[in-house]
Coordinates of N, CA and C in Angstrom, one line a residue:
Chain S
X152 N 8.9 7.7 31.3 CA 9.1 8.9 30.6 C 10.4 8.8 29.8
X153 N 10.4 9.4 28.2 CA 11.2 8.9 27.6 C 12.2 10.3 27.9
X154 N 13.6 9.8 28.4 CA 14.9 10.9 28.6 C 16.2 10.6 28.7
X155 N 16.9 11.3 28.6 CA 18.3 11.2 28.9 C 18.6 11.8 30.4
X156 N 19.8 11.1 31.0 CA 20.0 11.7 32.5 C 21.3 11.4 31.9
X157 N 21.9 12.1 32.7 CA 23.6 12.8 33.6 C 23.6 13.2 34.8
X158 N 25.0 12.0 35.3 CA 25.3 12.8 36.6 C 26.7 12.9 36.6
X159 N 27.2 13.7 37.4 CA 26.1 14.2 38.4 C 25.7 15.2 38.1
X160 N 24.9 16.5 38.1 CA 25.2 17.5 37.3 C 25.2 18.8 37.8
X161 N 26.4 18.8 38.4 CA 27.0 19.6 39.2 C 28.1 18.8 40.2
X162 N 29.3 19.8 39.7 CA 31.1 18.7 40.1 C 32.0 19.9 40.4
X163 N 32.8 19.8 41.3 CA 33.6 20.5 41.5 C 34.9 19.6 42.2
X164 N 36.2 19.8 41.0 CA 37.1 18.9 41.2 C 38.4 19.5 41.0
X165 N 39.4 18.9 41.5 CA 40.8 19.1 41.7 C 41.6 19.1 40.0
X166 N 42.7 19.6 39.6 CA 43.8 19.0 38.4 C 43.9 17.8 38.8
X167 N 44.0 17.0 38.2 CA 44.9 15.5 37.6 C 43.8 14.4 38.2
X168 N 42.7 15.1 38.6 CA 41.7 13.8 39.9 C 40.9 13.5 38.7
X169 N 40.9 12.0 38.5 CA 39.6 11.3 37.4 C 38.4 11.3 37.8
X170 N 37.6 11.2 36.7 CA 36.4 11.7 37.1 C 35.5 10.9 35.6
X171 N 34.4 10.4 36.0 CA 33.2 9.8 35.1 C 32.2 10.8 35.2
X172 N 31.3 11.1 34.0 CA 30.2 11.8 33.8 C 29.2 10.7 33.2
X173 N 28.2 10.0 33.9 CA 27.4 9.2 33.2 C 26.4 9.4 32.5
X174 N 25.9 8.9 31.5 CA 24.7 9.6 30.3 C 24.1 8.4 30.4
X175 N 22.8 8.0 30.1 CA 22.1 7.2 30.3 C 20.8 7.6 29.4
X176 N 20.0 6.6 28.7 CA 18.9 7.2 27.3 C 18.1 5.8 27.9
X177 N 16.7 6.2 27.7 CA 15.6 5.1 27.9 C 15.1 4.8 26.6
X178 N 15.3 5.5 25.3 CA 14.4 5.5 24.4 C 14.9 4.8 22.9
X179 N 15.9 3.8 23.4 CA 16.6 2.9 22.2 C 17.0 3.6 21.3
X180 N 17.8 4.9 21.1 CA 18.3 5.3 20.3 C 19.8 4.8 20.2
X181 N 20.4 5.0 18.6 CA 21.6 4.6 18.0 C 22.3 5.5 18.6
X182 N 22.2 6.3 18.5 CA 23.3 7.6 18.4 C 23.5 8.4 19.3
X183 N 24.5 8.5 20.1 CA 25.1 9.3 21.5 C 26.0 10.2 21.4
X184 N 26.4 11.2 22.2 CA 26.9 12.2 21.9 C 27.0 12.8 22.8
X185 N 28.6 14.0 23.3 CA 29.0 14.7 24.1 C 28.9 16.0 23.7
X186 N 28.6 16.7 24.3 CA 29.4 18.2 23.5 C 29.4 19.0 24.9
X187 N 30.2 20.4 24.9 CA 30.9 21.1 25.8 C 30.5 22.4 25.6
X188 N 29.7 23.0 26.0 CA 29.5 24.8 25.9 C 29.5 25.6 26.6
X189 N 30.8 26.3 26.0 CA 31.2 27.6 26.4 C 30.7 28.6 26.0
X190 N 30.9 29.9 27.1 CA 30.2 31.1 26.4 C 31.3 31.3 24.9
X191 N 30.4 32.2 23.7 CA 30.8 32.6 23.0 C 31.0 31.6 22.0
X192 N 31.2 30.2 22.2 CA 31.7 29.1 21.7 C 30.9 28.2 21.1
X193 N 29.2 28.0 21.7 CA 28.4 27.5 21.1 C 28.8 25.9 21.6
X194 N 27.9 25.0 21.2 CA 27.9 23.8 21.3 C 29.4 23.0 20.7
X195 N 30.3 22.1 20.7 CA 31.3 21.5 20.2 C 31.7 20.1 20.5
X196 N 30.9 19.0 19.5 CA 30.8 18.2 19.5 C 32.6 17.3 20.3
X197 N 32.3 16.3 21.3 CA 33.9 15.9 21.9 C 33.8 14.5 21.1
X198 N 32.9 13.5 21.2 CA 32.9 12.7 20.8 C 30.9 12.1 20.6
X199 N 30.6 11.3 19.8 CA 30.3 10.6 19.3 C 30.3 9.4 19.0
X200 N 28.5 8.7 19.0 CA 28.5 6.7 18.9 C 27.3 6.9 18.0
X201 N 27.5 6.0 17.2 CA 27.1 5.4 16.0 C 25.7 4.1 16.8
X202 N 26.7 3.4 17.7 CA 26.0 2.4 17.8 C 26.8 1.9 18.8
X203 N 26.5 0.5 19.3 CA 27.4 0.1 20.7 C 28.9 -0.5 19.9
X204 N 30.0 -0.3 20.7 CA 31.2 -0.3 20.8 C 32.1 0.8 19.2
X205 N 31.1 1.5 18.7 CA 31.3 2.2 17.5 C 31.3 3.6 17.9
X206 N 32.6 4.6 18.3 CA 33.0 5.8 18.8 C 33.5 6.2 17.8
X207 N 33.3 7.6 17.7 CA 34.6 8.6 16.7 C 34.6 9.8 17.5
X208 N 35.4 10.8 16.8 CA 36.0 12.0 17.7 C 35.1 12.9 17.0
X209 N 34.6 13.7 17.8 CA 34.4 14.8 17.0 C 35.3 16.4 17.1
X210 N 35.0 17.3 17.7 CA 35.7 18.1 17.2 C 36.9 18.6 18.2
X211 N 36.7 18.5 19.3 CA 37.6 18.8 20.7 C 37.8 17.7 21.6
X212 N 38.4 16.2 21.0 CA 38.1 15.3 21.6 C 39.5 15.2 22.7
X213 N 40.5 15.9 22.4 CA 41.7 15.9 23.5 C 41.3 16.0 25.4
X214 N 42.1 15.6 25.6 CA 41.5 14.7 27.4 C 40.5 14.5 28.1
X215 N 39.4 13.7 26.6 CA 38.7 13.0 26.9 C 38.5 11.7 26.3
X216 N 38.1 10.4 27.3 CA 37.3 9.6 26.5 C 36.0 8.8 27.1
X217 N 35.4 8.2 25.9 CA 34.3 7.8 25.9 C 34.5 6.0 25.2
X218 N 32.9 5.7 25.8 CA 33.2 4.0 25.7 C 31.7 3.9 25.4
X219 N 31.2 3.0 24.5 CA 29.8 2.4 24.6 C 29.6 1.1 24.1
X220 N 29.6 0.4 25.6 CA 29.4 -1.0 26.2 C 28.2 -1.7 25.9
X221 N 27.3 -0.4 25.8 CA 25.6 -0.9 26.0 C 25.1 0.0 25.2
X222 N 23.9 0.2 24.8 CA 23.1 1.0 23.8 C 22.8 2.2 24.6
X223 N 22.4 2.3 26.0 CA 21.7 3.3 26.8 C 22.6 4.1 27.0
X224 N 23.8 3.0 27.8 CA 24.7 4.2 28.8 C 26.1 4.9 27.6
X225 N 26.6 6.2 27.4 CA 27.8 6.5 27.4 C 28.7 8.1 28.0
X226 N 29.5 6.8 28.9 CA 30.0 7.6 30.4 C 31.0 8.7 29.3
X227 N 31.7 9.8 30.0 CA 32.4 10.6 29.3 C 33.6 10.4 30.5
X228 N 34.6 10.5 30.6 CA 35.7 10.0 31.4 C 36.9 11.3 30.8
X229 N 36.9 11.6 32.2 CA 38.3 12.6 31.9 C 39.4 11.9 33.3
X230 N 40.2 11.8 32.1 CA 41.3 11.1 33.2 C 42.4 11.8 33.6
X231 N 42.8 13.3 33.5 CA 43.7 13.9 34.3 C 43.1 15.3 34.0
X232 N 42.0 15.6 34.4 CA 41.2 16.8 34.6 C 42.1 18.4 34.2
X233 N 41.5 19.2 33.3 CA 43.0 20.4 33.8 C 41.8 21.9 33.8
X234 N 42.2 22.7 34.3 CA 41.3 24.1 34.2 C 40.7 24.5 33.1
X235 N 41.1 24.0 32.2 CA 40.4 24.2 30.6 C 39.2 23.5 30.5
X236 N 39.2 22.6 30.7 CA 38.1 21.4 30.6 C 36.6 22.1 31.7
X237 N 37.2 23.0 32.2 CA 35.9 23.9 33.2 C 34.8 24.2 32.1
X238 N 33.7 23.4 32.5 CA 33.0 23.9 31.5 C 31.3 22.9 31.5
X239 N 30.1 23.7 30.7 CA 29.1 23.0 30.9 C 28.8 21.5 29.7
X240 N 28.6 20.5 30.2 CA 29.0 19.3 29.3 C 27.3 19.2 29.1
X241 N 26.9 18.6 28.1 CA 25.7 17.8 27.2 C 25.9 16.6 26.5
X242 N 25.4 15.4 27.1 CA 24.8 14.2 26.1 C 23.4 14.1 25.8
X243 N 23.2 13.6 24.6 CA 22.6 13.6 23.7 C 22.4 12.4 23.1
X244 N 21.3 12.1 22.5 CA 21.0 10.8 21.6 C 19.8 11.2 20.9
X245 N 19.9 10.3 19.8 CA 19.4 10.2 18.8 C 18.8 9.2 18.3
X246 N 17.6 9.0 17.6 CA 17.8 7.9 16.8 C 18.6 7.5 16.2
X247 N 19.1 8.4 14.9 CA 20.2 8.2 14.1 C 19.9 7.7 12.8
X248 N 18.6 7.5 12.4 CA 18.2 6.5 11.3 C 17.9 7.6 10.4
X249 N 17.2 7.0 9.2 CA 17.2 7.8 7.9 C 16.0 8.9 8.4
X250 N 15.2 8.6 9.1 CA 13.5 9.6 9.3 C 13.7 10.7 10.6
X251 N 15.1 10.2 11.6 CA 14.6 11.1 12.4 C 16.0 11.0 13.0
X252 N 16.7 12.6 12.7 CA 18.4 13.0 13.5 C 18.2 13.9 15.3
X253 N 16.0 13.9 15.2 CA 16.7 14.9 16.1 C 17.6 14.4 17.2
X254 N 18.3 15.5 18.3 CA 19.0 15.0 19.2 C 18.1 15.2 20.8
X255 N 18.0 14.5 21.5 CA 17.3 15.0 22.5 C 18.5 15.1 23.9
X256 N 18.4 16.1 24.4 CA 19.9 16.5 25.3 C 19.5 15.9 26.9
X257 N 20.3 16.0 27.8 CA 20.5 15.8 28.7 C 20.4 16.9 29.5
X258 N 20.0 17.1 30.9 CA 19.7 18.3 31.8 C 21.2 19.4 31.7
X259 N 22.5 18.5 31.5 CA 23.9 19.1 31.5 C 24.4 18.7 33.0
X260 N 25.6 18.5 32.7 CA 26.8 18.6 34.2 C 27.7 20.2 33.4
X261 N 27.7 20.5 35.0 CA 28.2 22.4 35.6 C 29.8 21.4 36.3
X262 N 30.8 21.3 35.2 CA 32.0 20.6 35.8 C 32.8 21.8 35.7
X263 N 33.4 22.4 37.1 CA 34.9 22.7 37.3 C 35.9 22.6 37.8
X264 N 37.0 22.4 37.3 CA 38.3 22.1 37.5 C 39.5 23.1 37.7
X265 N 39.6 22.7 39.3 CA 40.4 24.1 40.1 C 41.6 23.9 40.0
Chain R
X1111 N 37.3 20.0 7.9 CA 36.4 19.5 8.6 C 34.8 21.1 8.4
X1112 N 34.0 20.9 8.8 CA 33.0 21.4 8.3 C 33.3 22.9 8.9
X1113 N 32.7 24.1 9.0 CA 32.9 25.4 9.9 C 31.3 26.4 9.6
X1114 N 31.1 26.0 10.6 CA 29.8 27.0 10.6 C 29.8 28.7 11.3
X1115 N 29.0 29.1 10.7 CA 29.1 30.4 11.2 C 27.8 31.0 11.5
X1116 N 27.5 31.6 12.2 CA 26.0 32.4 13.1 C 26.3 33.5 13.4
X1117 N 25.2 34.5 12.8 CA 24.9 36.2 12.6 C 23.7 35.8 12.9
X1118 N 23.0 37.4 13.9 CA 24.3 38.3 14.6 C 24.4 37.8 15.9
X1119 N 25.1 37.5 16.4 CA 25.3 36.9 18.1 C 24.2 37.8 19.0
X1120 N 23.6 38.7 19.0 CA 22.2 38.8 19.5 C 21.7 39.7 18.9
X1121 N 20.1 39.8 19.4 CA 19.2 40.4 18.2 C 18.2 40.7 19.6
X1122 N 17.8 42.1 18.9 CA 16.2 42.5 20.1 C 15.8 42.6 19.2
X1123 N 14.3 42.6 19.3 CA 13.2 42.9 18.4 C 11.6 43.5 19.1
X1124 N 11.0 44.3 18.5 CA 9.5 44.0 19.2 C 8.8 43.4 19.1
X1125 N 7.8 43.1 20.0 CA 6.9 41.7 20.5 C 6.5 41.9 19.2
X1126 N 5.7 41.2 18.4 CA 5.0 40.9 17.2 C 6.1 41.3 15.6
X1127 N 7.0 41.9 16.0 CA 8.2 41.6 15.0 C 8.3 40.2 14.5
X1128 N 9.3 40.6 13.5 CA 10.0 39.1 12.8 C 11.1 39.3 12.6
X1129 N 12.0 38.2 13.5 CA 13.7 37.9 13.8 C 14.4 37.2 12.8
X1130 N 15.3 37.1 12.1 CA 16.1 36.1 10.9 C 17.4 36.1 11.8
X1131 N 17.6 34.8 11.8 CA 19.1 34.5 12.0 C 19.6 33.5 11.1
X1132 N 20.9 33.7 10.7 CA 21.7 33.0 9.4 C 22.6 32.6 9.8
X1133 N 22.6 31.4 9.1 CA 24.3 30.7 9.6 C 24.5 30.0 7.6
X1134 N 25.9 30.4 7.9 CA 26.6 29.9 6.7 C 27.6 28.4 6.9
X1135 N 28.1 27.6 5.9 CA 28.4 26.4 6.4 C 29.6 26.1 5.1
X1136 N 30.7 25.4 5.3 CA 31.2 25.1 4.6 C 31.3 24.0 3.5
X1137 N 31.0 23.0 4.1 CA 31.2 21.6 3.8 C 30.1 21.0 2.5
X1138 N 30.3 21.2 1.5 CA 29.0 21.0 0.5 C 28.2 19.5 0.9
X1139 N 29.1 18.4 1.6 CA 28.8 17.3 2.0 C 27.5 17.2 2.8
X1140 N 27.5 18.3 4.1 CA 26.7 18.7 4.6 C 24.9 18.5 4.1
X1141 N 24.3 18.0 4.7 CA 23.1 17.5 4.1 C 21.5 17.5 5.2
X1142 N 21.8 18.0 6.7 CA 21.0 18.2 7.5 C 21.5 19.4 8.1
X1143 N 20.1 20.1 8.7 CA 20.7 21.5 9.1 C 19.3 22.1 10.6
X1144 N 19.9 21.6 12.1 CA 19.0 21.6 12.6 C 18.9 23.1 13.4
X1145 N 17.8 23.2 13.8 CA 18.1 24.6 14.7 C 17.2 24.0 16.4
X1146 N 18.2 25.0 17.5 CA 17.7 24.3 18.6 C 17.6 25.8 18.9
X1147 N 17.0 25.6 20.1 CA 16.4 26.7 20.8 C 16.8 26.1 23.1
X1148 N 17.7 27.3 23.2 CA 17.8 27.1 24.4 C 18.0 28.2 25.9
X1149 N 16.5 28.2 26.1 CA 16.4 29.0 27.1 C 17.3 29.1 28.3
X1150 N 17.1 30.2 29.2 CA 18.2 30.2 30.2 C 18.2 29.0 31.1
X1151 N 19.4 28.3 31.5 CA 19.3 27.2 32.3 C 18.7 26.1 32.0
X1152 N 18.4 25.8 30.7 CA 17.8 24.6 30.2 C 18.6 24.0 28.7
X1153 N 18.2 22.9 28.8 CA 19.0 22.3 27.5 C 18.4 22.7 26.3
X1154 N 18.8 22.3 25.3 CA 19.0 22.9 24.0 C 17.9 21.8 23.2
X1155 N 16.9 22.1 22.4 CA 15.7 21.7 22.3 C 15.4 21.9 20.5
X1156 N 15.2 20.7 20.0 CA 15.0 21.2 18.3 C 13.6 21.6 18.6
X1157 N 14.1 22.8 17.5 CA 12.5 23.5 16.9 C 12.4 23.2 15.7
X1158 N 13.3 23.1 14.8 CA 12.8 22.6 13.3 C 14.0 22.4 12.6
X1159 N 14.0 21.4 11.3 CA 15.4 20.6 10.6 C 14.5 21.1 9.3
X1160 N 15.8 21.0 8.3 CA 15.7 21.1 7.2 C 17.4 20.5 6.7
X1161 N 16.6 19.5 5.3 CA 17.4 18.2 4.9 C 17.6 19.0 3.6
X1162 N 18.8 18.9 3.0 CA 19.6 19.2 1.7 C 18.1 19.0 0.4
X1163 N 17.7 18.5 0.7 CA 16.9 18.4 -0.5 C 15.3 19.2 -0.8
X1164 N 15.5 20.1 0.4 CA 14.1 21.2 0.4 C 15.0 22.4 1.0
X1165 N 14.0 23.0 0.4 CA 14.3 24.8 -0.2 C 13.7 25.6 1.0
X1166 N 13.0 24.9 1.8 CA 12.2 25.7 3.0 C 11.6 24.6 3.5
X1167 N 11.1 24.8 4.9 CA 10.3 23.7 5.8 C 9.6 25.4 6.8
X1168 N 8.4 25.3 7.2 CA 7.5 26.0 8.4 C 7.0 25.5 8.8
X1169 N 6.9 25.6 10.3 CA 5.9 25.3 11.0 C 5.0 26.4 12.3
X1170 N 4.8 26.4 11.9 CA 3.5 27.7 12.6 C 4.3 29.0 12.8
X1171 N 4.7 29.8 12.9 CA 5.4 30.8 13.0 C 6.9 30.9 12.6
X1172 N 7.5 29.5 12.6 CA 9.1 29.3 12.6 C 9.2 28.4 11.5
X1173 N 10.1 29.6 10.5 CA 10.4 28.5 9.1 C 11.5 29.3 9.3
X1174 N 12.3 27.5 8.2 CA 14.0 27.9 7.6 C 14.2 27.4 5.9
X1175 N 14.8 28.8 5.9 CA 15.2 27.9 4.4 C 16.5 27.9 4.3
X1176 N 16.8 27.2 3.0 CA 18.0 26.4 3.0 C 18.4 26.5 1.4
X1177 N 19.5 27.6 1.2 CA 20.1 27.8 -0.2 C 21.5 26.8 -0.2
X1178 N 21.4 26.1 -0.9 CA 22.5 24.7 -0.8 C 23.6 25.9 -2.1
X1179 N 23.6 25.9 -2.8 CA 24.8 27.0 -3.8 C 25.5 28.1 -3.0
X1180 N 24.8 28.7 -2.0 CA 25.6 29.7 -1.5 C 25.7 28.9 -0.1
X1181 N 25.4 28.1 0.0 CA 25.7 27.5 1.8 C 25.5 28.3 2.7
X1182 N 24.5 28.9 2.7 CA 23.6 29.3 3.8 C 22.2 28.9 3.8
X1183 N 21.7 28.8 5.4 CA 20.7 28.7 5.7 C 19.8 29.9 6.6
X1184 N 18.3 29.8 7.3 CA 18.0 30.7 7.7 C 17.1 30.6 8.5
X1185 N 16.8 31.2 10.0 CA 15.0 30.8 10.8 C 14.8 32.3 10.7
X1186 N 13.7 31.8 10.6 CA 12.6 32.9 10.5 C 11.5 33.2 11.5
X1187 N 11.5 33.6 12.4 CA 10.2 33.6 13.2 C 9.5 34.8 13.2
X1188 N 8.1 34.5 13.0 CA 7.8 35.9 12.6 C 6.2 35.9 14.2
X1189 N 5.9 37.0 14.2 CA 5.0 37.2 15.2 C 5.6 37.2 16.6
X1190 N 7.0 37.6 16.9 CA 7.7 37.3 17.9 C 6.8 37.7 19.4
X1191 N 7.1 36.3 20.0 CA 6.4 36.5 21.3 C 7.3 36.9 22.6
X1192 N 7.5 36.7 23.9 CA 8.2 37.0 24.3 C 8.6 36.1 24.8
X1193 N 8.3 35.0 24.8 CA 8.5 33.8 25.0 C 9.6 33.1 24.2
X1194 N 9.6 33.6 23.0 CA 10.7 33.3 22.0 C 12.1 33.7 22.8
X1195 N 11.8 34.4 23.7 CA 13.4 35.1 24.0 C 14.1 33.8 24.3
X1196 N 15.2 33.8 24.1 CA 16.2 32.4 24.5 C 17.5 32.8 23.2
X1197 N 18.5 31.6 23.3 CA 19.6 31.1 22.2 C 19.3 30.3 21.5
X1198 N 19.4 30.7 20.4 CA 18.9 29.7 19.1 C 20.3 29.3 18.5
X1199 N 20.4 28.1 18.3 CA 22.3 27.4 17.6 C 21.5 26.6 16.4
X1200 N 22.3 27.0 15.3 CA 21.9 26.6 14.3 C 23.3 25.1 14.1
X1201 N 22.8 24.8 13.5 CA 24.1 23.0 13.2 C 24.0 22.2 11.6
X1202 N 25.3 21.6 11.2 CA 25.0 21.3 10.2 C 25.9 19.6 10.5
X1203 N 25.0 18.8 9.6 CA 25.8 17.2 9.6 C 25.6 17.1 8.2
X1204 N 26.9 15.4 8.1 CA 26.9 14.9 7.0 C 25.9 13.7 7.1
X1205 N 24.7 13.4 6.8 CA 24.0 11.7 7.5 C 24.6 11.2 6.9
X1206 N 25.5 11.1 5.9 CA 26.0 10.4 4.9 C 27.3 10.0 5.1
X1207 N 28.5 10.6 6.0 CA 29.6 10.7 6.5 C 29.5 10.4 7.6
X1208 N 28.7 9.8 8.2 CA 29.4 10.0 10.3 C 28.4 10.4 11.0
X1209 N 27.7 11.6 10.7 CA 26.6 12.1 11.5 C 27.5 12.9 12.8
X1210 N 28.7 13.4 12.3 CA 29.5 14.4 13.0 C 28.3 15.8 12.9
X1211 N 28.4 16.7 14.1 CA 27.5 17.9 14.0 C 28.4 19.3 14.6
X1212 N 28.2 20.1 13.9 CA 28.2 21.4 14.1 C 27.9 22.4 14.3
X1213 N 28.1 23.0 15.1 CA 27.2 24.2 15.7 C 27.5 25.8 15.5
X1214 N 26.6 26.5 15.2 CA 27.1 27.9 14.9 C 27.3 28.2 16.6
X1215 N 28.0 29.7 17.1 CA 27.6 29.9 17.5 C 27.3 30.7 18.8
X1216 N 25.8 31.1 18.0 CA 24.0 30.8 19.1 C 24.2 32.6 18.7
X1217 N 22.9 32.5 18.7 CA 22.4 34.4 18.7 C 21.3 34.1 19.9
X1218 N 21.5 35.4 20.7 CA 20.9 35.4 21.8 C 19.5 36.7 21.3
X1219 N 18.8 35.9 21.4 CA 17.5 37.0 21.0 C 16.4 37.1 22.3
X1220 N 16.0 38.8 22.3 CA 15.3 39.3 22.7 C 14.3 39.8 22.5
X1221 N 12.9 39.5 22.8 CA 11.8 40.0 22.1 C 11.4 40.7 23.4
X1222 N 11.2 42.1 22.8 CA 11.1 43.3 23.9 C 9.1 43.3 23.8
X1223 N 8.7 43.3 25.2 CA 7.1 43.4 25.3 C 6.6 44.5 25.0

């Protein structure tokens, strides 16, 4: 079955404790993607991949990062966790090519940070 | 950097009504414009795209058009079921720049039975 997974999806974690969110795609797509939504706030792209080892920021990319090693997987890594960052996370992929942008999402990780 | 905007942050309607939600967009760069649909507790799901170079796309009840001069777009669903109820987030990218995406956002709509 073609999908994206995250885990874990559901976290409950301490300030300053590191923490990995893994994203994983079966369906050979280019293009990966994080985004964070808050109420009122709507979707907000954190970071973005083009393709493997090719990242950019997107729009709230502050105390986070991201890495893509491999075409399937890209983990989201927060390395000194803070109360702000409380919030529902989505990855995402795409093909990315000229015929087809859609994005297909992930179940979501429910991450908060006490 | 791009700035999208989404009217009205929620909407009731009656069952067999027809709902419009608009989002306006900055960036004339901008050249894809997708709309997702995301019910309670579930991820966010495209229902239909429209690309800079068409004036409208429909598919069975749910069309959007897309005025590039005033930088707005629009869904349209008409025959509202109650099943439509959910958040709809409209988005805009450059395919041409990055494929960075934007999100309005979300109008929570209600189709009353």
């Amino acid at each position: 079955e073609a999908q994206v997974t995250q885990n874990p999806r559901y976290l409950i974690t301490v300030t300053g404790k590191k923490l990995t969110v893994t994203c994983s795609q079966n369906m050979n797509h280019e293009y990966m993607s994080w985004y964070r939504q808050d109420p009122g706030l709507g979707l907000r792209q954190i970071y973005y991949s083009m393709n493997v080892e090719v990242t950019d920021k997107g729009d709230v990319p502050e105390g986070y990062k991201v890495s893509r090693k491999e075409k399937r997987n890209f983990p989201l890594i927060l390395e000194s966790p803070s109360p702000n960052q409380t919030s529902l996370y989505f990855c995402a992929s795409s093909p990315g090519t000229g015929f087809s942008y859609e994005q297909y999402f992930g179940p979501g990780t429910r991450l908060t940070v006490t | 950097g791009e700035n999208v905007e989404q009217h009205p942050s929620t909407l009731s309607v009656q069952e067999g009504d027809s709902a419009v939600i608009k989002c306006t967009y900055s960036d004339s760069a901008s050249n894809y414009f997708p709309w997702y649909k995301q019910e309670l507790g579930k991820r966010p799901q495209l229902i239909i795209d429209i690309r800079s170079n068409v004036g409208e796309k429909k598919d069975q009840r749910i069309a959007v058009t897309l005025n590039k001069t005033a930088k707005h777009f629009s869904l349209h669903i008409t025959e509202t079921q109650p099943e439509d109820s959910a958040v709809y987030f409209c988005a805009a990218s450059s395919t041409n720049t990055g494929n960075q995406f934007y999100f309005g956002t979300g109008t929570s709509l209600t189709v009353i039975p």
